[in-house]
Amino acid sequence: MAHSAQAPTFNVRQIVPTAENKEDLTKLESISELREIENMLVASFGEPEDLFTAVVTGKRGMGGSQELSGPFWKSTVVAGLLGGEVYIAETFTAPKKIVGCAVWFGPGRAMYDSPDQQAMALGPLMGLFEPPLQAWWGNFFLPLYNKFTSSALGEGTKLGSWHLQTLGVHPEYQRQNVGKHLVDVVAAKATLNHIDMVVECSKEVNVDIYRRLGFETRMPKYKENVPESPSKYDFAEIIKGVHNTLEFPIWVLLRKT
């Protein structure tokens, strides 16, 4: 006897701020879902602790306080509310619970690319960082990140695509297709309009997940002596943290439409 696929226990919807919400950060923070999204992302990338988050928030080692994790992930969501699209997955049953979130930027837009994003998303985050970490972001991390993605994808490809900036699923709901649904909601219109999709990730397991969703790893052109049959790590760039005590790999993947 054939078994039908289990129906999802969650719904995907977009969080759309009003024009008034976008006027200043206090009004944007009044969006009822924002705090819950932040807490969900902290759980998503904190159990176990995420190496990428630890590095970009300036930690010297794993473990201990993750006090900057929330502000970092909140910054990506605020940027998405202002310049992109933010989708959540929430349970059907009351009390509803946000179990996943995706932040997308459409063609022609990018995170922190506008004065409002810089004032309400990037600025508050940088204000929490010590000067050495601020300098690391501006002088090392972002330039290397941009060099890597541009070399791997081709100049202008990322900006011309739908870019998945953030995707997090609560640990209790992982491996239940929550992430797939948060990708599919944008993939449908990307495919309709023949627009490619781009994502970066910093965990090997996520490379496999995105490959199953139709994305392909891209090799940066500046890499030399690449094996004829490259391993997964041959596609990655390694980014060292501000203290040179932690580092993480990063991959960029493209889904053609």
PDB file of C-alpha atoms in Angstrom:
ATOM      1  CA  MET A   1       0.000   0.000   0.000  1.00  0.00           C
ATOM      2  CA  ALA A   2       1.354   3.439  -0.922  1.00  0.00           C
ATOM      3  CA  HIS A   3       1.789   5.971   1.844  1.00  0.00           C
ATOM      4  CA  SER A   4       1.087   9.625   1.166  1.00  0.00           C
ATOM      5  CA  ALA A   5       3.653  12.217   2.224  1.00  0.00           C
ATOM      6  CA  GLN A   6       3.091  13.616   5.679  1.00  0.00           C
ATOM      7  CA  ALA A   7       1.472  17.041   5.556  1.00  0.00           C
ATOM      8  CA  PRO A   8       3.611  19.864   6.976  1.00  0.00           C
ATOM      9  CA  THR A   9       2.809  21.018  10.495  1.00  0.00           C
ATOM     10  CA  PHE A  10       3.813  24.574   9.713  1.00  0.00           C
ATOM     11  CA  ASN A  11       2.845  27.475   7.476  1.00  0.00           C
ATOM     12  CA  VAL A  12       5.196  29.801   5.575  1.00  0.00           C
ATOM     13  CA  ARG A  13       4.365  33.492   5.356  1.00  0.00           C
ATOM     14  CA  GLN A  14       6.144  36.756   4.646  1.00  0.00           C
ATOM     15  CA  ILE A  15       6.666  39.451   7.276  1.00  0.00           C
ATOM     16  CA  VAL A  16       5.874  42.739   5.543  1.00  0.00           C
ATOM     17  CA  PRO A  17       6.617  45.920   7.513  1.00  0.00           C
ATOM     18  CA  THR A  18       4.470  48.978   6.962  1.00  0.00           C
ATOM     19  CA  ALA A  19       5.940  52.217   5.664  1.00  0.00           C
ATOM     20  CA  GLU A  20       5.576  53.590   9.199  1.00  0.00           C
ATOM     21  CA  ASN A  21       7.496  50.621  10.639  1.00  0.00           C
ATOM     22  CA  LYS A  22      10.402  51.475   8.342  1.00  0.00           C
ATOM     23  CA  GLU A  23      10.711  55.051   9.590  1.00  0.00           C
ATOM     24  CA  ASP A  24      13.014  54.238  12.504  1.00  0.00           C
ATOM     25  CA  LEU A  25      14.376  51.283  14.442  1.00  0.00           C
ATOM     26  CA  THR A  26      12.023  51.718  17.392  1.00  0.00           C
ATOM     27  CA  LYS A  27       9.009  51.380  15.112  1.00  0.00           C
ATOM     28  CA  LEU A  28      10.579  48.466  13.250  1.00  0.00           C
ATOM     29  CA  GLU A  29      11.230  46.703  16.554  1.00  0.00           C
ATOM     30  CA  SER A  30       7.516  46.990  17.331  1.00  0.00           C
ATOM     31  CA  ILE A  31       6.860  44.219  14.780  1.00  0.00           C
ATOM     32  CA  SER A  32       5.608  41.508  17.081  1.00  0.00           C
ATOM     33  CA  GLU A  33       7.479  38.647  15.423  1.00  0.00           C
ATOM     34  CA  LEU A  34      10.930  40.259  15.481  1.00  0.00           C
ATOM     35  CA  ARG A  35      12.021  39.202  18.971  1.00  0.00           C
ATOM     36  CA  GLU A  36      10.772  35.650  18.467  1.00  0.00           C
ATOM     37  CA  ILE A  37      12.625  35.413  15.138  1.00  0.00           C
ATOM     38  CA  GLU A  38      15.813  36.606  16.825  1.00  0.00           C
ATOM     39  CA  ASN A  39      15.479  34.045  19.623  1.00  0.00           C
ATOM     40  CA  MET A  40      14.736  31.277  17.132  1.00  0.00           C
ATOM     41  CA  LEU A  41      17.836  32.123  15.079  1.00  0.00           C
ATOM     42  CA  VAL A  42      19.991  32.162  18.212  1.00  0.00           C
ATOM     43  CA  ALA A  43      18.705  28.669  19.024  1.00  0.00           C
ATOM     44  CA  SER A  44      19.166  27.544  15.430  1.00  0.00           C
ATOM     45  CA  PHE A  45      22.818  28.603  15.326  1.00  0.00           C
ATOM     46  CA  GLY A  46      23.585  28.005  18.993  1.00  0.00           C
ATOM     47  CA  GLU A  47      22.766  24.364  19.620  1.00  0.00           C
ATOM     48  CA  PRO A  48      25.561  23.372  19.126  1.00  0.00           C
ATOM     49  CA  GLU A  49      27.328  26.715  18.904  1.00  0.00           C
ATOM     50  CA  ASP A  50      27.905  27.849  15.332  1.00  0.00           C
ATOM     51  CA  LEU A  51      31.524  28.515  14.363  1.00  0.00           C
ATOM     52  CA  PHE A  52      30.597  31.193  11.811  1.00  0.00           C
ATOM     53  CA  THR A  53      28.601  33.154  14.400  1.00  0.00           C
ATOM     54  CA  ALA A  54      31.423  32.861  16.926  1.00  0.00           C
ATOM     55  CA  VAL A  55      33.955  34.249  14.448  1.00  0.00           C
ATOM     56  CA  VAL A  56      31.913  37.166  13.107  1.00  0.00           C
ATOM     57  CA  THR A  57      31.009  38.268  16.644  1.00  0.00           C
ATOM     58  CA  GLY A  58      34.656  38.290  17.696  1.00  0.00           C
ATOM     59  CA  LYS A  59      34.884  35.363  20.077  1.00  0.00           C
ATOM     60  CA  ARG A  60      38.322  33.995  20.978  1.00  0.00           C
ATOM     61  CA  GLY A  61      37.062  30.434  21.442  1.00  0.00           C
ATOM     62  CA  MET A  62      33.996  28.270  21.492  1.00  0.00           C
ATOM     63  CA  GLY A  63      31.781  28.118  24.556  1.00  0.00           C
ATOM     64  CA  GLY A  64      30.968  30.833  27.043  1.00  0.00           C
ATOM     65  CA  SER A  65      28.791  33.835  26.364  1.00  0.00           C
ATOM     66  CA  GLN A  66      26.925  34.212  23.083  1.00  0.00           C
ATOM     67  CA  GLU A  67      25.623  37.678  23.947  1.00  0.00           C
ATOM     68  CA  LEU A  68      26.351  39.122  20.493  1.00  0.00           C
ATOM     69  CA  SER A  69      24.702  36.252  18.618  1.00  0.00           C
ATOM     70  CA  GLY A  70      21.210  37.716  18.980  1.00  0.00           C
ATOM     71  CA  PRO A  71      22.158  41.223  17.803  1.00  0.00           C
ATOM     72  CA  PHE A  72      24.044  39.769  14.834  1.00  0.00           C
ATOM     73  CA  TRP A  73      21.144  37.660  13.576  1.00  0.00           C
ATOM     74  CA  LYS A  74      18.666  40.430  14.347  1.00  0.00           C
ATOM     75  CA  SER A  75      20.770  42.728  12.143  1.00  0.00           C
ATOM     76  CA  THR A  76      20.313  40.414   9.154  1.00  0.00           C
ATOM     77  CA  VAL A  77      16.556  40.270   9.721  1.00  0.00           C
ATOM     78  CA  VAL A  78      16.218  44.048  10.089  1.00  0.00           C
ATOM     79  CA  ALA A  79      18.213  44.484   6.872  1.00  0.00           C
ATOM     80  CA  GLY A  80      15.868  42.039   5.161  1.00  0.00           C
ATOM     81  CA  LEU A  81      12.770  43.844   6.377  1.00  0.00           C
ATOM     82  CA  LEU A  82      14.127  47.094   4.938  1.00  0.00           C
ATOM     83  CA  GLY A  83      15.674  45.947   1.670  1.00  0.00           C
ATOM     84  CA  GLY A  84      14.693  42.357   1.055  1.00  0.00           C
ATOM     85  CA  GLU A  85      12.047  39.814   1.970  1.00  0.00           C
ATOM     86  CA  VAL A  86      11.696  37.949   5.267  1.00  0.00           C
ATOM     87  CA  TYR A  87       9.757  34.691   5.487  1.00  0.00           C
ATOM     88  CA  ILE A  88       8.924  32.669   8.571  1.00  0.00           C
ATOM     89  CA  ALA A  89       7.686  29.145   9.128  1.00  0.00           C
ATOM     90  CA  GLU A  90       5.302  28.878  12.067  1.00  0.00           C
ATOM     91  CA  THR A  91       3.312  26.019  13.526  1.00  0.00           C
ATOM     92  CA  PHE A  92      -0.388  25.718  12.747  1.00  0.00           C
ATOM     93  CA  THR A  93      -1.447  24.854  16.279  1.00  0.00           C
ATOM     94  CA  ALA A  94      -1.917  27.446  18.990  1.00  0.00           C
ATOM     95  CA  PRO A  95       0.067  28.894  20.524  1.00  0.00           C
ATOM     96  CA  LYS A  96       1.801  29.396  17.195  1.00  0.00           C
ATOM     97  CA  LYS A  97       5.590  29.086  17.293  1.00  0.00           C
ATOM     98  CA  ILE A  98       8.100  30.437  14.778  1.00  0.00           C
ATOM     99  CA  VAL A  99      10.295  27.487  13.810  1.00  0.00           C
ATOM    100  CA  GLY A 100      12.211  28.844  10.820  1.00  0.00           C
ATOM    101  CA  CYS A 101      13.196  32.071   9.093  1.00  0.00           C
ATOM    102  CA  ALA A 102      14.711  33.000   5.734  1.00  0.00           C
ATOM    103  CA  VAL A 103      16.050  36.409   4.728  1.00  0.00           C
ATOM    104  CA  TRP A 104      16.207  36.942   0.969  1.00  0.00           C
ATOM    105  CA  PHE A 105      17.450  39.851  -1.142  1.00  0.00           C
ATOM    106  CA  GLY A 106      16.081  40.161  -4.639  1.00  0.00           C
ATOM    107  CA  PRO A 107      17.941  41.147  -7.805  1.00  0.00           C
ATOM    108  CA  GLY A 108      19.611  44.532  -7.474  1.00  0.00           C
ATOM    109  CA  ARG A 109      19.575  44.522  -3.675  1.00  0.00           C
ATOM    110  CA  ALA A 110      22.036  43.376  -1.018  1.00  0.00           C
ATOM    111  CA  MET A 111      22.383  43.410   2.734  1.00  0.00           C
ATOM    112  CA  TYR A 112      23.449  46.809   4.131  1.00  0.00           C
ATOM    113  CA  ASP A 113      23.287  48.391   0.644  1.00  0.00           C
ATOM    114  CA  SER A 114      21.165  51.408   1.590  1.00  0.00           C
ATOM    115  CA  PRO A 115      21.262  54.262   4.126  1.00  0.00           C
ATOM    116  CA  ASP A 116      18.282  52.901   6.069  1.00  0.00           C
ATOM    117  CA  GLN A 117      19.883  49.459   6.387  1.00  0.00           C
ATOM    118  CA  GLN A 118      23.166  51.018   7.464  1.00  0.00           C
ATOM    119  CA  ALA A 119      21.429  53.173  10.061  1.00  0.00           C
ATOM    120  CA  MET A 120      19.029  50.581  11.491  1.00  0.00           C
ATOM    121  CA  ALA A 121      20.741  47.225  10.858  1.00  0.00           C
ATOM    122  CA  LEU A 122      24.507  47.637  10.473  1.00  0.00           C
ATOM    123  CA  GLY A 123      25.053  50.677  12.702  1.00  0.00           C
ATOM    124  CA  PRO A 124      23.517  49.249  15.894  1.00  0.00           C
ATOM    125  CA  LEU A 125      25.494  46.016  15.420  1.00  0.00           C
ATOM    126  CA  MET A 126      28.804  47.798  14.870  1.00  0.00           C
ATOM    127  CA  GLY A 127      28.079  49.884  17.957  1.00  0.00           C
ATOM    128  CA  LEU A 128      28.240  46.711  20.052  1.00  0.00           C
ATOM    129  CA  PHE A 129      31.609  45.631  18.617  1.00  0.00           C
ATOM    130  CA  GLU A 130      35.020  46.610  19.958  1.00  0.00           C
ATOM    131  CA  PRO A 131      37.159  48.683  17.530  1.00  0.00           C
ATOM    132  CA  PRO A 132      39.377  45.724  16.487  1.00  0.00           C
ATOM    133  CA  LEU A 133      36.305  43.719  15.475  1.00  0.00           C
ATOM    134  CA  GLN A 134      34.855  46.693  13.592  1.00  0.00           C
ATOM    135  CA  ALA A 135      38.142  47.009  11.702  1.00  0.00           C
ATOM    136  CA  TRP A 136      38.204  43.255  10.984  1.00  0.00           C
ATOM    137  CA  TRP A 137      34.738  43.468   9.417  1.00  0.00           C
ATOM    138  CA  GLY A 138      35.600  46.480   7.260  1.00  0.00           C
ATOM    139  CA  ASN A 139      39.182  45.691   6.299  1.00  0.00           C
ATOM    140  CA  PHE A 140      39.276  41.900   6.152  1.00  0.00           C
ATOM    141  CA  PHE A 141      36.030  39.952   6.433  1.00  0.00           C
ATOM    142  CA  LEU A 142      33.764  41.813   4.004  1.00  0.00           C
ATOM    143  CA  PRO A 143      36.477  42.401   1.345  1.00  0.00           C
ATOM    144  CA  LEU A 144      37.509  38.706   1.390  1.00  0.00           C
ATOM    145  CA  TYR A 145      33.870  37.586   1.424  1.00  0.00           C
ATOM    146  CA  ASN A 146      33.078  39.763  -1.593  1.00  0.00           C
ATOM    147  CA  LYS A 147      36.247  38.716  -3.449  1.00  0.00           C
ATOM    148  CA  PHE A 148      35.394  35.055  -2.908  1.00  0.00           C
ATOM    149  CA  THR A 149      31.775  35.279  -4.043  1.00  0.00           C
ATOM    150  CA  SER A 150      32.581  37.473  -7.053  1.00  0.00           C
ATOM    151  CA  SER A 151      35.373  35.148  -8.181  1.00  0.00           C
ATOM    152  CA  ALA A 152      33.252  32.026  -7.745  1.00  0.00           C
ATOM    153  CA  LEU A 153      30.070  33.357  -9.324  1.00  0.00           C
ATOM    154  CA  GLY A 154      31.316  35.952 -11.772  1.00  0.00           C
ATOM    155  CA  GLU A 155      31.093  39.708 -11.375  1.00  0.00           C
ATOM    156  CA  GLY A 156      27.509  40.882 -10.946  1.00  0.00           C
ATOM    157  CA  THR A 157      25.976  37.405 -10.709  1.00  0.00           C
ATOM    158  CA  LYS A 158      25.152  37.633  -7.019  1.00  0.00           C
ATOM    159  CA  LEU A 159      23.573  41.084  -7.357  1.00  0.00           C
ATOM    160  CA  GLY A 160      21.526  39.882 -10.312  1.00  0.00           C
ATOM    161  CA  SER A 161      20.177  36.862  -8.438  1.00  0.00           C
ATOM    162  CA  TRP A 162      17.910  36.064  -5.534  1.00  0.00           C
ATOM    163  CA  HIS A 163      20.347  35.864  -2.616  1.00  0.00           C
ATOM    164  CA  LEU A 164      19.538  33.763   0.446  1.00  0.00           C
ATOM    165  CA  GLN A 165      21.274  35.725   3.190  1.00  0.00           C
ATOM    166  CA  THR A 166      20.004  33.890   6.267  1.00  0.00           C
ATOM    167  CA  LEU A 167      18.246  30.575   6.777  1.00  0.00           C
ATOM    168  CA  GLY A 168      17.707  29.143  10.240  1.00  0.00           C
ATOM    169  CA  VAL A 169      15.490  26.381  11.580  1.00  0.00           C
ATOM    170  CA  HIS A 170      14.854  25.696  15.253  1.00  0.00           C
ATOM    171  CA  PRO A 171      16.737  22.548  16.368  1.00  0.00           C
ATOM    172  CA  GLU A 172      13.493  20.791  17.316  1.00  0.00           C
ATOM    173  CA  TYR A 173      12.168  21.209  13.751  1.00  0.00           C
ATOM    174  CA  GLN A 174      15.254  20.435  11.695  1.00  0.00           C
ATOM    175  CA  ARG A 175      15.082  17.581   9.158  1.00  0.00           C
ATOM    176  CA  GLN A 176      11.355  18.247   8.706  1.00  0.00           C
ATOM    177  CA  ASN A 177      11.611  20.163   5.387  1.00  0.00           C
ATOM    178  CA  VAL A 178      11.168  23.556   7.043  1.00  0.00           C
ATOM    179  CA  GLY A 179      14.237  24.932   5.264  1.00  0.00           C
ATOM    180  CA  LYS A 180      13.107  23.477   1.938  1.00  0.00           C
ATOM    181  CA  HIS A 181       9.772  25.298   2.180  1.00  0.00           C
ATOM    182  CA  LEU A 182      11.553  28.569   3.014  1.00  0.00           C
ATOM    183  CA  VAL A 183      13.623  28.119  -0.148  1.00  0.00           C
ATOM    184  CA  ASP A 184      10.718  26.959  -2.311  1.00  0.00           C
ATOM    185  CA  VAL A 185       8.649  30.075  -1.589  1.00  0.00           C
ATOM    186  CA  VAL A 186      11.205  32.228  -3.431  1.00  0.00           C
ATOM    187  CA  ALA A 187      12.308  29.521  -5.870  1.00  0.00           C
ATOM    188  CA  ALA A 188       8.807  29.541  -7.364  1.00  0.00           C
ATOM    189  CA  LYS A 189       8.983  33.175  -8.444  1.00  0.00           C
ATOM    190  CA  ALA A 190      12.691  32.980  -9.296  1.00  0.00           C
ATOM    191  CA  THR A 191      11.950  30.138 -11.705  1.00  0.00           C
ATOM    192  CA  LEU A 192       8.945  31.951 -13.152  1.00  0.00           C
ATOM    193  CA  ASN A 193      11.113  34.968 -13.950  1.00  0.00           C
ATOM    194  CA  HIS A 194      14.233  32.977 -14.916  1.00  0.00           C
ATOM    195  CA  ILE A 195      16.326  34.471 -12.120  1.00  0.00           C
ATOM    196  CA  ASP A 196      19.110  32.448 -10.521  1.00  0.00           C
ATOM    197  CA  MET A 197      19.485  31.914  -6.769  1.00  0.00           C
ATOM    198  CA  VAL A 198      22.654  32.201  -4.691  1.00  0.00           C
ATOM    199  CA  VAL A 199      23.526  31.125  -1.156  1.00  0.00           C
ATOM    200  CA  GLU A 200      26.648  30.963   1.006  1.00  0.00           C
ATOM    201  CA  CYS A 201      27.066  28.540   3.889  1.00  0.00           C
ATOM    202  CA  SER A 202      29.732  27.676   6.430  1.00  0.00           C
ATOM    203  CA  LYS A 203      28.839  24.101   7.412  1.00  0.00           C
ATOM    204  CA  GLU A 204      29.716  21.040   5.369  1.00  0.00           C
ATOM    205  CA  VAL A 205      26.361  19.413   6.133  1.00  0.00           C
ATOM    206  CA  ASN A 206      24.557  22.450   4.712  1.00  0.00           C
ATOM    207  CA  VAL A 207      26.473  22.136   1.447  1.00  0.00           C
ATOM    208  CA  ASP A 208      24.871  18.723   1.025  1.00  0.00           C
ATOM    209  CA  ILE A 209      21.438  20.104   1.907  1.00  0.00           C
ATOM    210  CA  TYR A 210      21.658  22.896  -0.677  1.00  0.00           C
ATOM    211  CA  ARG A 211      22.952  20.497  -3.302  1.00  0.00           C
ATOM    212  CA  ARG A 212      19.851  18.381  -2.779  1.00  0.00           C
ATOM    213  CA  LEU A 213      17.801  21.537  -3.342  1.00  0.00           C
ATOM    214  CA  GLY A 214      19.385  22.051  -6.750  1.00  0.00           C
ATOM    215  CA  PHE A 215      22.297  24.354  -5.873  1.00  0.00           C
ATOM    216  CA  GLU A 216      25.817  23.699  -7.160  1.00  0.00           C
ATOM    217  CA  THR A 217      29.072  24.645  -5.427  1.00  0.00           C
ATOM    218  CA  ARG A 218      31.134  27.194  -7.329  1.00  0.00           C
ATOM    219  CA  MET A 219      34.926  27.312  -7.467  1.00  0.00           C
ATOM    220  CA  PRO A 220      36.637  30.712  -7.096  1.00  0.00           C
ATOM    221  CA  LYS A 221      38.717  31.436 -10.174  1.00  0.00           C
ATOM    222  CA  TYR A 222      41.700  32.660  -8.141  1.00  0.00           C
ATOM    223  CA  LYS A 223      42.322  29.188  -6.676  1.00  0.00           C
ATOM    224  CA  GLU A 224      45.358  27.424  -8.140  1.00  0.00           C
ATOM    225  CA  ASN A 225      46.337  23.764  -8.430  1.00  0.00           C
ATOM    226  CA  VAL A 226      42.767  22.545  -8.005  1.00  0.00           C
ATOM    227  CA  PRO A 227      42.522  18.742  -8.327  1.00  0.00           C
ATOM    228  CA  GLU A 228      40.764  17.305 -11.365  1.00  0.00           C
ATOM    229  CA  SER A 229      38.161  15.829  -9.003  1.00  0.00           C
ATOM    230  CA  PRO A 230      37.971  18.492  -6.278  1.00  0.00           C
ATOM    231  CA  SER A 231      36.793  17.655  -2.789  1.00  0.00           C
ATOM    232  CA  LYS A 232      34.122  19.656  -1.052  1.00  0.00           C
ATOM    233  CA  TYR A 233      36.778  21.656   0.813  1.00  0.00           C
ATOM    234  CA  ASP A 234      38.565  22.586  -2.412  1.00  0.00           C
ATOM    235  CA  PHE A 235      35.544  24.802  -3.155  1.00  0.00           C
ATOM    236  CA  ALA A 236      35.760  26.606   0.201  1.00  0.00           C
ATOM    237  CA  GLU A 237      37.531  29.748   1.365  1.00  0.00           C
ATOM    238  CA  ILE A 238      38.848  29.826   4.939  1.00  0.00           C
ATOM    239  CA  ILE A 239      38.188  32.990   6.922  1.00  0.00           C
ATOM    240  CA  LYS A 240      40.201  33.630  10.086  1.00  0.00           C
ATOM    241  CA  GLY A 241      38.708  35.579  12.978  1.00  0.00           C
ATOM    242  CA  VAL A 242      39.985  38.820  14.443  1.00  0.00           C
ATOM    243  CA  HIS A 243      41.991  37.003  17.142  1.00  0.00           C
ATOM    244  CA  ASN A 244      43.401  34.341  14.764  1.00  0.00           C
ATOM    245  CA  THR A 245      42.160  31.678  17.187  1.00  0.00           C
ATOM    246  CA  LEU A 246      39.064  30.614  15.233  1.00  0.00           C
ATOM    247  CA  GLU A 247      38.357  30.209  11.543  1.00  0.00           C
ATOM    248  CA  PHE A 248      35.518  28.915   9.405  1.00  0.00           C
ATOM    249  CA  PRO A 249      35.114  27.624   5.848  1.00  0.00           C
ATOM    250  CA  ILE A 250      32.666  29.262   3.487  1.00  0.00           C
ATOM    251  CA  TRP A 251      31.098  27.904   0.329  1.00  0.00           C
ATOM    252  CA  VAL A 252      29.044  29.689  -2.311  1.00  0.00           C
ATOM    253  CA  LEU A 253      26.409  27.834  -4.307  1.00  0.00           C
ATOM    254  CA  LEU A 254      24.337  28.771  -7.351  1.00  0.00           C
ATOM    255  CA  ARG A 255      20.999  27.413  -8.522  1.00  0.00           C
ATOM    256  CA  LYS A 256      20.362  28.130 -12.186  1.00  0.00           C
ATOM    257  CA  THR A 257      16.774  28.565 -13.377  1.00  0.00           C
TER     258      THR A 257
END
